[in-house]
Every structure is written in structure tokens, then in C-alpha cells.
Coordinates of N, CA, C and O in Angstrom, one line a residue:
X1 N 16.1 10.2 10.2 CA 15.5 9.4 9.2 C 16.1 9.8 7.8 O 15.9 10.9 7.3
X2 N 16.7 9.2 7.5 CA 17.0 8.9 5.9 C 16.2 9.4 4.8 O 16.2 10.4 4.1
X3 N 15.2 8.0 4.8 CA 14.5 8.2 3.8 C 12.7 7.7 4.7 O 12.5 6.9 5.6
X4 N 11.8 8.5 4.0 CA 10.7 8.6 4.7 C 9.5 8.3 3.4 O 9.3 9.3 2.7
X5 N 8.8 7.1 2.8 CA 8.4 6.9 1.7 C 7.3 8.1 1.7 O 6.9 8.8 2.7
X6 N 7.0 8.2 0.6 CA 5.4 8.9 0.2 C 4.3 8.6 1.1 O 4.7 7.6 1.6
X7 N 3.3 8.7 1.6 CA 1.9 8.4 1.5 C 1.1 8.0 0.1 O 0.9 8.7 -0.9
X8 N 0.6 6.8 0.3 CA -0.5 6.0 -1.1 C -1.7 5.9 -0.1 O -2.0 5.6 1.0
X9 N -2.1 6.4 -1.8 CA -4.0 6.0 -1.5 C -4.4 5.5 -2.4 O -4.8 6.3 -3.3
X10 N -4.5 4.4 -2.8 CA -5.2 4.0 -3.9 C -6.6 2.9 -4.0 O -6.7 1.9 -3.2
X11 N -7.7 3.4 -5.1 CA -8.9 3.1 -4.5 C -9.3 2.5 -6.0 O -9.3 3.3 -7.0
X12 N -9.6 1.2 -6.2 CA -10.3 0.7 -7.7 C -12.0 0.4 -6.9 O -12.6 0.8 -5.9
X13 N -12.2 -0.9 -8.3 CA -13.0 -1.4 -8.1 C -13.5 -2.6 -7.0 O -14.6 -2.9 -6.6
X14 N -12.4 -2.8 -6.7 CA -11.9 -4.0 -5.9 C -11.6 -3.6 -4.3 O -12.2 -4.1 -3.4
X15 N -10.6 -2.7 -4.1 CA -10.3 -2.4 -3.0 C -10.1 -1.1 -2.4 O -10.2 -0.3 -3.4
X16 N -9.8 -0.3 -1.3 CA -9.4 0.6 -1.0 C -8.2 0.7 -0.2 O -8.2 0.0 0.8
X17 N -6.8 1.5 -0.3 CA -5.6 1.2 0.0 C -5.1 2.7 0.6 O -5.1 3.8 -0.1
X18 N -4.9 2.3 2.2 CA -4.3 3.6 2.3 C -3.1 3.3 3.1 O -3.3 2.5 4.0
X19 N -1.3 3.9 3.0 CA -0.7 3.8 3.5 C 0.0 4.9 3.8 O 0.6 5.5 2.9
X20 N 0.1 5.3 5.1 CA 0.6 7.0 5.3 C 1.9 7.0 6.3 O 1.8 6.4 7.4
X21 N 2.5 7.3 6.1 CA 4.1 7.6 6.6 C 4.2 9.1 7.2 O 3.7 10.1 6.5
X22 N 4.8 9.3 8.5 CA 5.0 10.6 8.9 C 6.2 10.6 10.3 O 6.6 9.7 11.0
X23 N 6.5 11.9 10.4 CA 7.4 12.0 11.5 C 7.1 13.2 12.7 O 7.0 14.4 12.4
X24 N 7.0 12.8 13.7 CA 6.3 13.4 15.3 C 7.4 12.8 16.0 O 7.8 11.7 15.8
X25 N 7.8 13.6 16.9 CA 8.8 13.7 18.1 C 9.5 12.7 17.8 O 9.2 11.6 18.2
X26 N 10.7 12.9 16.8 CA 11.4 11.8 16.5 C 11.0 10.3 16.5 O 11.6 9.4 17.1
X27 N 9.7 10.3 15.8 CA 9.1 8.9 15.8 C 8.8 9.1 14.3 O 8.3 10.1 13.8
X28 N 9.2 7.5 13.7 CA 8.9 7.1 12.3 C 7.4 6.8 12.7 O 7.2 6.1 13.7
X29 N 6.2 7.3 11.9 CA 4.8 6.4 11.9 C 4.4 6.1 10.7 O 4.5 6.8 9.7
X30 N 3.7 4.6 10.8 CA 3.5 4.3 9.6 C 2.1 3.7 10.1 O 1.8 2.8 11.0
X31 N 1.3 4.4 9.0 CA -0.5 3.7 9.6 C -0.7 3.2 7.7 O -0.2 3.7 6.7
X32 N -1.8 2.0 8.1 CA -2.3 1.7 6.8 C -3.5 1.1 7.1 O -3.9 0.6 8.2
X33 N -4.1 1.1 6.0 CA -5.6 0.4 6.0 C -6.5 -0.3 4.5 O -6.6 0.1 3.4
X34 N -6.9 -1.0 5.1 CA -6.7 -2.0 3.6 C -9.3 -2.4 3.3 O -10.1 -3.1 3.8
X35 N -9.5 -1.7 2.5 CA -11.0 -2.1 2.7 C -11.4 -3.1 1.3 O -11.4 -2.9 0.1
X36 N -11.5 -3.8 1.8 CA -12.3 -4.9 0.1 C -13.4 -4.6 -0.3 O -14.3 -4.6 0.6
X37 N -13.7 -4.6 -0.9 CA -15.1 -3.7 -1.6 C -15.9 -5.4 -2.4 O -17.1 -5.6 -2.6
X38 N -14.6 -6.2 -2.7 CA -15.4 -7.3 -3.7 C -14.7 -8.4 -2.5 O -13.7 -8.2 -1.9
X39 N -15.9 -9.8 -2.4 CA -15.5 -10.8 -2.1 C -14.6 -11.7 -3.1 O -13.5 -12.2 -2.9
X40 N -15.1 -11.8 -3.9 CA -14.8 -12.8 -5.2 C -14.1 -11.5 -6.8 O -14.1 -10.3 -7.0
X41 N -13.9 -12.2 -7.1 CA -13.2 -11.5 -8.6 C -13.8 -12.3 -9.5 O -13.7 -13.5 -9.2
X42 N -14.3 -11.9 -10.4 CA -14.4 -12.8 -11.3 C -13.6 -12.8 -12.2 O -12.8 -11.9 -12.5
X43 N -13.9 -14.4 -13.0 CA -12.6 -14.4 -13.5 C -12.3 -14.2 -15.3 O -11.4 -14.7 -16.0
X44 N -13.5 -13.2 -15.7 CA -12.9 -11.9 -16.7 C -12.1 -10.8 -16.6 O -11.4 -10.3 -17.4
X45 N -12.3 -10.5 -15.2 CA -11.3 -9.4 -14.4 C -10.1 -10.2 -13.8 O -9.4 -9.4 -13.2
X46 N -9.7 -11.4 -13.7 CA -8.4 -11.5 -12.8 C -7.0 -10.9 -13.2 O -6.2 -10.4 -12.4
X47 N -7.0 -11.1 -14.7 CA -5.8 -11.0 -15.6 C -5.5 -9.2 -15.1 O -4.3 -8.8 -14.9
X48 N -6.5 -8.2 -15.0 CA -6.6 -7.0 -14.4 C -6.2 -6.9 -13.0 O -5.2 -6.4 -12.7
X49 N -7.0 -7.4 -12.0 CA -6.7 -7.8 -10.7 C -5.6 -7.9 -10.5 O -4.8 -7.1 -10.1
X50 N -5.3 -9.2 -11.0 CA -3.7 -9.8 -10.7 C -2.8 -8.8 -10.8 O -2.2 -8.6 -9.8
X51 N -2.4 -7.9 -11.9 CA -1.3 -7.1 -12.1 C -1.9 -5.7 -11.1 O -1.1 -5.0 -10.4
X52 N -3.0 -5.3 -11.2 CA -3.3 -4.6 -9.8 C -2.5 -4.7 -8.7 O -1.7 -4.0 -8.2
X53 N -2.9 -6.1 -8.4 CA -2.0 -6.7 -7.0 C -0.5 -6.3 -6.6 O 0.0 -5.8 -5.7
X54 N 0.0 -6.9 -8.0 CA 1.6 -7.1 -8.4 C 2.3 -5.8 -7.8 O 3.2 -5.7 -7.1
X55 N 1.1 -4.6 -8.7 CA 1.6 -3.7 -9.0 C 1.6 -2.6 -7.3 O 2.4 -1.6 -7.1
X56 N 0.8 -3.0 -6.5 CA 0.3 -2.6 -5.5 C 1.8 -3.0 -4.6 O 2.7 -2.3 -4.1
X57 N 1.6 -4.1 -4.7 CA 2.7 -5.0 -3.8 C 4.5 -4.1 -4.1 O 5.3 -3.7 -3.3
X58 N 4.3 -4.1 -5.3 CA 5.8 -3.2 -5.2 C 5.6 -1.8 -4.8 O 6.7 -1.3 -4.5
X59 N 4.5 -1.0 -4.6 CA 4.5 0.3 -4.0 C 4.7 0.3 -2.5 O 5.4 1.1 -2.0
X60 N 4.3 -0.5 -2.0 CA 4.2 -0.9 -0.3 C 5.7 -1.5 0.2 O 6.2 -1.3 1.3
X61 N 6.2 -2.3 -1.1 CA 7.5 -2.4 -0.3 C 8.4 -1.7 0.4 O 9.3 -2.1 1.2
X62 N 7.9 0.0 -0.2 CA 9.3 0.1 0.4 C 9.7 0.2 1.8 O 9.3 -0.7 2.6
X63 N 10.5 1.0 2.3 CA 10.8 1.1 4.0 C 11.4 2.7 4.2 O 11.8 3.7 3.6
X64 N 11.3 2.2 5.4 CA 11.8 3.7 6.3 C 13.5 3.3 6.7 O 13.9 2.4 7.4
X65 N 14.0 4.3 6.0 CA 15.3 4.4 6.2 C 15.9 5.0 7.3 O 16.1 6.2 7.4
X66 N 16.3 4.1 8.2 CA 17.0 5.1 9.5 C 18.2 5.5 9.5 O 19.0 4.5 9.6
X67 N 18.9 7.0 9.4 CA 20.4 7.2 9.9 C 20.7 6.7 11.4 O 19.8 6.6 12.2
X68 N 22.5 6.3 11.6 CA 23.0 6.0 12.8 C 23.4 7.3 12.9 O 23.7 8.1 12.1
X69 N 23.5 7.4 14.6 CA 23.9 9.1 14.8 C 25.4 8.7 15.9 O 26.1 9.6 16.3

């Protein structure tokens, strides 16, 4: 493996976010789990929310990088 992202946990008002990356007997693992805390948002909080999201969305992108051998 190349590159192996961080582990994220991130937990607001809204949701709870766990995404954990690791390596066992030459195996990439990647577990995540997603809890919603709110049905609805209201919409004095979206403009908050929304870039929450945004911002969430680009941490998860990334990937596990595999060397060829």
C-alpha cells in the first residue's frame, strides 16, 4: 500500500461520521458508519449543514493507494 488515508470521526449536531482505514495480513480495510441524529434540518441551519456536507464529502474522498509489485 502506497498510501493508507487517516481514520475520521466526526460528530455535530446532525450526524455522526466514522470512517476507519487499517492494514491486517496484507489486506486494505476500510469500515465506516454513518448515524443521523436529525430527520429534517431546518432551514435556519441549512446554509451550516450544507457546507458541513460539502466539507465532509471532500474528507471521504480520498482512497487507498495500491503499489504494483
Amino acid at each position: 500500500v502506497n498510501y493508507l488515508p487517516e481514520s475520521l470521526t466526526i460528530e455535530n449536531q446532525w450526524l455522526a461520521y466514522k470512517a476507519e482505514y487499517s492494514l491486517a495480513a496484507s489486506r486494505a480495510l476500510f469500515k465506516q458508519s454513518l448515524e443521523l441524529k436529525k430527520i429534517r434540518v431546518n432551514p435556519d441551519e441549512y446554509a451550516d449543514f450544507k457546507a458541513f456536507i460539502e466539507g465532509l464529502n471532500k474528507k471521504i474522498k480520498q482512497r487507498i493507494i495500491f503499489k504494483e509489485n
